[in-house]
Amino acid sequence: QVSMKGYFNPSKVSCHHLLAASIIIAQATQVKMMLRALLLIAACASSANAFVPAAPNARSPATTSSQLQAVAIETTKIDDLIQANSATIKELSAIAPDFADIDLLRFALGFDTKQEAAASLKESVAYRAGSGKEIVEAAQKAYAAAISDGGWNNDIVRDMAPHASMINKFITEKNIISVSTKEGDLVYIIRASLIDDKKLMQTVSVKQMGDFFMYVKEIHNLVANARSRQNGRLSQVIFANDIKGVRKPPDAKFSKALTESSNQYSKLYPSLAGPTMITNLPFVLQAFVGLIKPLFPKVVQDRLKFVRAPVLGAQTDLTPIARDPATKKAFLNEIEKLLR
């Protein structure tokens, strides 16, 4: 037996020792809670629940994308990608003849093998004809209405979302917004600490929240594909998950809705997600980055960045980035530098 004598003598423990011990315990507890929160925010990265502004008119040169490195050519030009993957696209079209080339291209690029791509495409076809039919059709109608005047009416898309009357009270431009890069990619910013997920999940069920998330994914897909056709460049969704203010893990039911919807993301919407940034990580967690990254799904790890974003961090909420042109420009410049 190993004696503990000398290691812990209650008579010799001072208030300073107790204070130091309590600080260590508190920090360990905070780290544990923050790790749990980060894992759920990773799910949120696949379920970013905000909508999109009108597409920019700027046309960008071809750039390299980490999402496409499995392909023989390093480009985001649509025509080049379709030509390079024409054989796979032809095979996939037999499974989903109603899918456009750009949809089939995303499946061709999103998997290591044709068999995996085909299996996921079959799942997507089944989803669109079955359990996801109403959600997909609602998103398509909302998208058509939002662009009917030549611009983008975000209120229409928000109001036509499943269970919008309940959910939109909690999901606002204070906590989740979207902006567009000059290249035409979508940047979705999430300030998780400003979502009152507990009250939200007292208002809606896990299924209702999941329906909302899946609706948003379809909106993302429609917008990204439209921009890809317009610019001739494959558009993606860049996620900026701001950790500022996170002190506790998400509500269990909210977490379940996020996880269930995110599990479908890479299969139903491959090659849509771009880089994922975890921004403004608290000092107490910065030393744990090497341990945190392996906790994320492999598909997220490959495009994951832990970065400081001072412009984003300086905002009390996300409204200035959405409303103030100068703040928005400063944020987009910051994002551009962080992605280099």
Coordinates of C-alpha atoms in Angstrom, one line a residue:
Q1 CA 0.0 0.0 0.0
V2 CA 1.1 3.5 -0.7
S3 CA 0.9 5.9 2.3
M4 CA -0.6 9.3 1.6
K5 CA 1.1 10.7 4.7
G6 CA 3.0 13.8 3.8
Y7 CA 1.0 14.3 0.6
F8 CA -2.2 15.6 2.4
N9 CA -2.2 16.7 6.0
P10 CA -5.4 18.5 6.9
S11 CA -3.8 20.3 9.8
K12 CA -1.3 22.0 7.4
V13 CA -3.8 23.1 4.7
S14 CA -4.1 26.9 4.6
C15 CA -6.8 29.0 3.1
H16 CA -4.3 29.7 0.3
H17 CA -4.1 26.0 -0.5
L18 CA -7.8 25.6 -0.5
L19 CA -8.2 28.6 -2.7
A20 CA -5.6 27.3 -5.2
A21 CA -7.3 23.9 -5.2
S22 CA -10.7 25.5 -5.8
I23 CA -9.3 27.5 -8.7
I24 CA -7.7 24.4 -10.3
I25 CA -11.0 22.5 -9.9
A26 CA -13.0 25.4 -11.3
Q27 CA -10.7 25.7 -14.3
A28 CA -10.8 21.9 -15.0
T29 CA -14.6 22.1 -14.8
Q30 CA -14.7 25.0 -17.2
V31 CA -12.4 23.2 -19.6
K32 CA -14.7 20.2 -19.5
M33 CA -17.8 22.3 -20.1
M34 CA -16.1 24.2 -22.9
L35 CA -15.0 21.1 -24.6
R36 CA -18.5 19.8 -24.6
A37 CA -19.8 23.1 -25.9
L38 CA -17.2 23.0 -28.7
L39 CA -18.3 19.6 -29.8
L40 CA -21.8 20.8 -30.2
I41 CA -20.7 23.9 -31.9
A42 CA -19.0 21.6 -34.4
A43 CA -22.5 20.2 -35.1
C44 CA -23.8 23.7 -35.4
A45 CA -21.1 24.3 -38.0
S46 CA -23.0 21.8 -40.1
S47 CA -26.3 23.3 -39.3
A48 CA -25.7 27.0 -39.4
N49 CA -29.2 28.4 -39.1
A50 CA -29.2 31.8 -40.8
F51 CA -30.1 32.8 -44.3
V52 CA -28.4 34.7 -47.0
P53 CA -28.2 38.1 -48.6
A54 CA -28.2 38.8 -52.3
A55 CA -25.2 37.5 -54.2
P56 CA -22.4 39.9 -55.1
N57 CA -21.8 40.6 -58.7
A58 CA -18.0 40.3 -58.5
R59 CA -16.5 37.4 -60.5
S60 CA -13.4 35.9 -58.9
P61 CA -10.4 34.1 -60.3
A62 CA -10.0 30.3 -59.7
T63 CA -8.7 29.4 -56.3
T64 CA -7.6 26.3 -54.5
S65 CA -10.1 24.6 -52.2
S66 CA -9.2 22.1 -49.5
Q67 CA -12.5 20.5 -50.1
L68 CA -11.4 19.6 -53.7
Q69 CA -7.9 18.4 -53.2
A70 CA -9.0 14.8 -53.7
V71 CA -9.6 15.7 -57.4
A72 CA -6.8 15.6 -59.9
I73 CA -7.1 19.3 -60.7
E74 CA -6.8 22.1 -58.2
T75 CA -9.5 24.5 -59.3
T76 CA -13.0 25.8 -58.4
K77 CA -14.0 26.6 -62.0
I78 CA -17.3 24.8 -62.6
D79 CA -16.6 23.9 -66.3
D80 CA -13.1 22.4 -65.5
L81 CA -14.5 20.4 -62.5
I82 CA -17.4 19.0 -64.5
Q83 CA -15.1 18.0 -67.4
A84 CA -12.6 16.4 -65.0
N85 CA -15.4 14.5 -63.3
S86 CA -17.6 13.8 -66.3
A87 CA -17.4 10.0 -66.1
T88 CA -18.6 10.0 -62.5
I89 CA -21.3 12.5 -63.2
K90 CA -22.6 10.4 -66.0
E91 CA -22.8 7.4 -63.8
L92 CA -24.5 9.3 -61.0
S93 CA -27.0 10.8 -63.4
A94 CA -28.5 7.3 -63.9
I95 CA -29.4 7.3 -60.2
A96 CA -30.7 10.9 -60.1
P97 CA -31.7 12.0 -63.6
D98 CA -33.5 15.1 -62.3
F99 CA -30.4 16.4 -60.6
A100 CA -28.5 19.2 -62.3
D101 CA -24.8 18.7 -63.2
I102 CA -23.7 21.0 -60.4
D103 CA -25.6 18.9 -57.9
L104 CA -24.0 15.7 -59.2
L105 CA -20.6 17.4 -59.3
R106 CA -20.9 18.0 -55.5
F107 CA -21.5 14.3 -55.0
A108 CA -18.6 13.4 -57.3
L109 CA -16.2 15.7 -55.3
G110 CA -17.5 14.9 -51.9
F111 CA -16.4 11.2 -51.5
D112 CA -13.3 9.1 -52.0
T113 CA -15.0 6.5 -54.1
K114 CA -17.8 6.3 -56.7
Q115 CA -19.5 3.7 -54.5
E116 CA -19.7 6.1 -51.6
A117 CA -21.0 8.9 -53.8
A118 CA -23.6 6.7 -55.3
A119 CA -24.8 5.5 -51.9
S120 CA -25.2 9.0 -50.6
L121 CA -26.9 10.1 -53.8
K122 CA -29.4 7.3 -53.4
E123 CA -30.0 8.5 -49.8
S124 CA -30.5 12.0 -51.1
V125 CA -33.0 11.0 -53.7
A126 CA -34.9 9.0 -51.1
Y127 CA -34.9 11.9 -48.6
R128 CA -36.2 14.3 -51.2
A129 CA -39.0 12.0 -52.2
G130 CA -39.9 10.9 -48.7
S131 CA -39.2 12.4 -45.2
G132 CA -37.6 15.6 -46.6
K133 CA -40.1 16.2 -49.4
E134 CA -42.1 19.0 -47.6
I135 CA -39.0 20.7 -46.3
V136 CA -37.3 20.7 -49.7
E137 CA -40.4 22.0 -51.4
A138 CA -40.9 24.7 -48.8
A139 CA -37.3 25.9 -49.2
Q140 CA -37.6 25.9 -53.0
K141 CA -40.8 28.1 -52.8
A142 CA -39.2 30.4 -50.3
Y143 CA -36.1 30.8 -52.5
A144 CA -38.1 31.6 -55.6
A145 CA -40.1 34.2 -53.7
A146 CA -37.0 35.7 -52.1
I147 CA -35.4 36.4 -55.5
S148 CA -38.6 37.3 -57.4
D149 CA -37.8 41.0 -57.4
G150 CA -34.2 40.6 -58.6
G151 CA -32.7 40.9 -55.2
W152 CA -32.9 38.9 -52.0
N153 CA -35.8 39.2 -49.5
N154 CA -34.5 37.6 -46.3
D155 CA -37.8 38.1 -44.4
I156 CA -39.6 35.9 -46.8
V157 CA -37.2 33.0 -46.3
R158 CA -37.3 33.4 -42.5
D159 CA -41.1 33.6 -42.4
M160 CA -41.5 30.5 -44.6
A161 CA -39.2 28.4 -42.5
P162 CA -40.8 25.4 -40.7
H163 CA -42.1 26.5 -37.3
A164 CA -40.9 30.0 -38.0
S165 CA -43.4 31.7 -35.6
M166 CA -41.7 30.0 -32.7
I167 CA -38.1 29.6 -33.7
N168 CA -37.5 33.1 -35.2
K169 CA -38.0 34.6 -31.7
F170 CA -34.7 33.0 -30.7
I171 CA -32.7 32.9 -34.0
T172 CA -32.1 36.6 -34.9
E173 CA -29.3 38.6 -36.5
K174 CA -27.9 39.2 -33.0
N175 CA -26.7 35.6 -32.8
I176 CA -26.6 34.2 -36.4
I177 CA -26.1 36.1 -39.6
S178 CA -24.7 35.5 -43.1
V179 CA -22.5 37.7 -45.3
S180 CA -21.0 37.2 -48.7
T181 CA -17.4 37.3 -49.8
K182 CA -16.4 39.0 -53.0
E183 CA -15.7 35.6 -54.5
G184 CA -19.3 34.6 -53.9
D185 CA -18.9 32.2 -50.9
L186 CA -21.3 32.4 -48.0
V187 CA -19.9 33.2 -44.5
Y188 CA -22.1 32.1 -41.7
I189 CA -21.3 33.6 -38.3
I190 CA -22.7 32.0 -35.2
R191 CA -22.5 33.5 -31.7
A192 CA -23.7 30.5 -29.7
S193 CA -23.7 32.2 -26.4
L194 CA -26.5 34.6 -27.5
I195 CA -28.9 31.7 -28.4
D196 CA -31.2 31.0 -25.5
D197 CA -31.4 27.4 -26.5
K198 CA -33.0 26.3 -23.2
K199 CA -36.1 28.5 -23.7
L200 CA -36.1 27.7 -27.4
M201 CA -36.3 24.0 -26.7
Q202 CA -39.1 24.6 -24.2
T203 CA -41.0 26.1 -27.2
V204 CA -40.3 23.5 -29.9
S205 CA -39.7 19.8 -30.1
V206 CA -36.4 18.2 -31.3
K207 CA -38.1 17.2 -34.5
Q208 CA -39.4 20.7 -35.2
M209 CA -35.9 22.1 -34.6
G210 CA -34.5 19.5 -36.9
D211 CA -36.9 20.4 -39.6
F212 CA -35.8 24.0 -39.4
F213 CA -32.1 23.0 -39.7
M214 CA -32.8 20.8 -42.7
Y215 CA -34.8 23.7 -44.4
V216 CA -31.8 26.0 -43.9
K217 CA -29.4 23.4 -45.4
E218 CA -31.6 23.3 -48.5
I219 CA -31.6 27.1 -48.7
H220 CA -27.8 27.1 -48.4
N221 CA -27.6 24.6 -51.3
L222 CA -29.9 26.6 -53.6
V223 CA -28.1 29.8 -53.0
A224 CA -24.6 28.3 -53.4
N225 CA -25.5 26.5 -56.6
A226 CA -27.1 29.6 -58.0
R227 CA -24.0 31.6 -57.3
S228 CA -21.8 28.9 -58.7
R229 CA -23.7 29.1 -62.0
Q230 CA -23.5 32.9 -62.0
N231 CA -19.8 33.1 -61.3
G232 CA -18.6 29.9 -62.9
R233 CA -16.9 29.1 -59.6
L234 CA -17.9 26.4 -57.1
S235 CA -19.3 28.4 -54.1
Q236 CA -19.1 27.0 -50.6
V237 CA -20.2 27.8 -47.1
I238 CA -17.6 29.1 -44.7
F239 CA -18.4 28.8 -41.0
A240 CA -17.3 31.2 -38.3
N241 CA -18.2 29.8 -34.9
D242 CA -17.5 32.5 -32.4
I243 CA -16.9 31.2 -28.9
K244 CA -17.1 34.6 -27.2
G245 CA -19.3 34.3 -24.1
V246 CA -19.7 30.5 -24.1
R247 CA -19.7 29.3 -20.5
K248 CA -21.9 26.2 -20.7
P249 CA -22.7 23.3 -23.0
P250 CA -25.9 23.7 -25.1
D251 CA -29.3 22.4 -24.0
A252 CA -29.5 18.6 -24.4
K253 CA -32.5 18.7 -26.7
F254 CA -31.0 21.5 -28.8
S255 CA -27.8 19.4 -29.0
K256 CA -29.8 16.4 -30.1
A257 CA -31.5 18.4 -32.9
L258 CA -28.1 19.7 -34.0
T259 CA -26.4 16.3 -34.0
E260 CA -29.2 14.5 -35.9
S261 CA -29.3 17.1 -38.6
S262 CA -25.5 17.5 -38.9
N263 CA -25.2 13.7 -39.3
Q264 CA -27.1 14.1 -42.6
Y265 CA -25.1 17.1 -43.8
S266 CA -22.2 15.5 -45.5
K267 CA -24.3 12.8 -47.1
L268 CA -27.2 14.9 -48.4
Y269 CA -25.2 18.1 -49.2
P270 CA -21.6 17.0 -50.0
S271 CA -18.9 19.6 -51.1
L272 CA -21.0 22.4 -49.8
A273 CA -19.2 23.1 -46.5
G274 CA -15.9 25.0 -46.8
P275 CA -13.5 26.0 -44.0
T276 CA -14.8 25.9 -40.4
M277 CA -13.3 28.5 -38.0
I278 CA -13.5 28.4 -34.3
T279 CA -12.9 32.0 -33.4
N280 CA -11.9 33.8 -30.2
L281 CA -11.2 30.7 -28.1
P282 CA -10.8 31.6 -24.4
F283 CA -7.3 31.7 -23.0
V284 CA -8.0 28.8 -20.7
L285 CA -8.6 26.6 -23.8
Q286 CA -5.9 27.8 -26.1
A287 CA -3.4 25.3 -24.7
F288 CA -5.8 22.5 -25.4
V289 CA -6.2 23.1 -29.1
G290 CA -4.1 20.0 -30.0
L291 CA -6.4 17.9 -27.8
I292 CA -9.6 19.5 -29.0
K293 CA -9.2 19.1 -32.8
P294 CA -9.2 15.3 -32.7
L295 CA -12.6 15.4 -30.9
F296 CA -14.2 16.9 -34.0
P297 CA -15.6 14.6 -36.9
K298 CA -12.9 13.9 -39.5
V299 CA -14.8 15.7 -42.2
V300 CA -14.6 18.8 -40.0
Q301 CA -11.0 18.3 -38.9
D302 CA -9.7 18.7 -42.4
R303 CA -11.0 22.2 -42.7
L304 CA -10.9 23.3 -39.1
K305 CA -9.1 26.5 -38.0
F306 CA -8.7 27.9 -34.5
V307 CA -8.2 31.7 -34.9
R308 CA -8.4 35.0 -33.2
A309 CA -10.9 37.4 -34.9
P310 CA -10.6 40.8 -33.1
V311 CA -13.2 42.5 -35.3
L312 CA -15.7 39.8 -34.6
G313 CA -14.8 39.5 -31.0
A314 CA -15.3 43.3 -30.5
Q315 CA -19.0 43.1 -31.3
T316 CA -21.4 42.8 -28.4
D317 CA -23.7 41.0 -30.9
L318 CA -23.6 40.3 -34.6
T319 CA -26.0 43.1 -35.7
P320 CA -23.3 45.6 -36.6
I321 CA -21.7 43.2 -39.1
A322 CA -25.1 42.7 -40.7
R323 CA -26.2 46.4 -40.7
D324 CA -23.1 48.6 -40.7
P325 CA -21.2 48.6 -44.0
A326 CA -17.9 49.7 -42.4
T327 CA -18.0 46.9 -39.8
K328 CA -19.0 44.4 -42.4
K329 CA -16.1 45.3 -44.6
A330 CA -13.7 45.1 -41.7
F331 CA -15.0 41.7 -40.8
L332 CA -14.8 40.4 -44.4
N333 CA -11.2 41.7 -44.6
E334 CA -10.4 39.8 -41.4
I335 CA -12.0 36.6 -42.7
E336 CA -10.0 36.9 -45.9
K337 CA -6.7 37.2 -44.0
L338 CA -7.6 34.3 -41.7
L339 CA -8.3 32.0 -44.6
R340 CA -4.9 32.5 -46.3

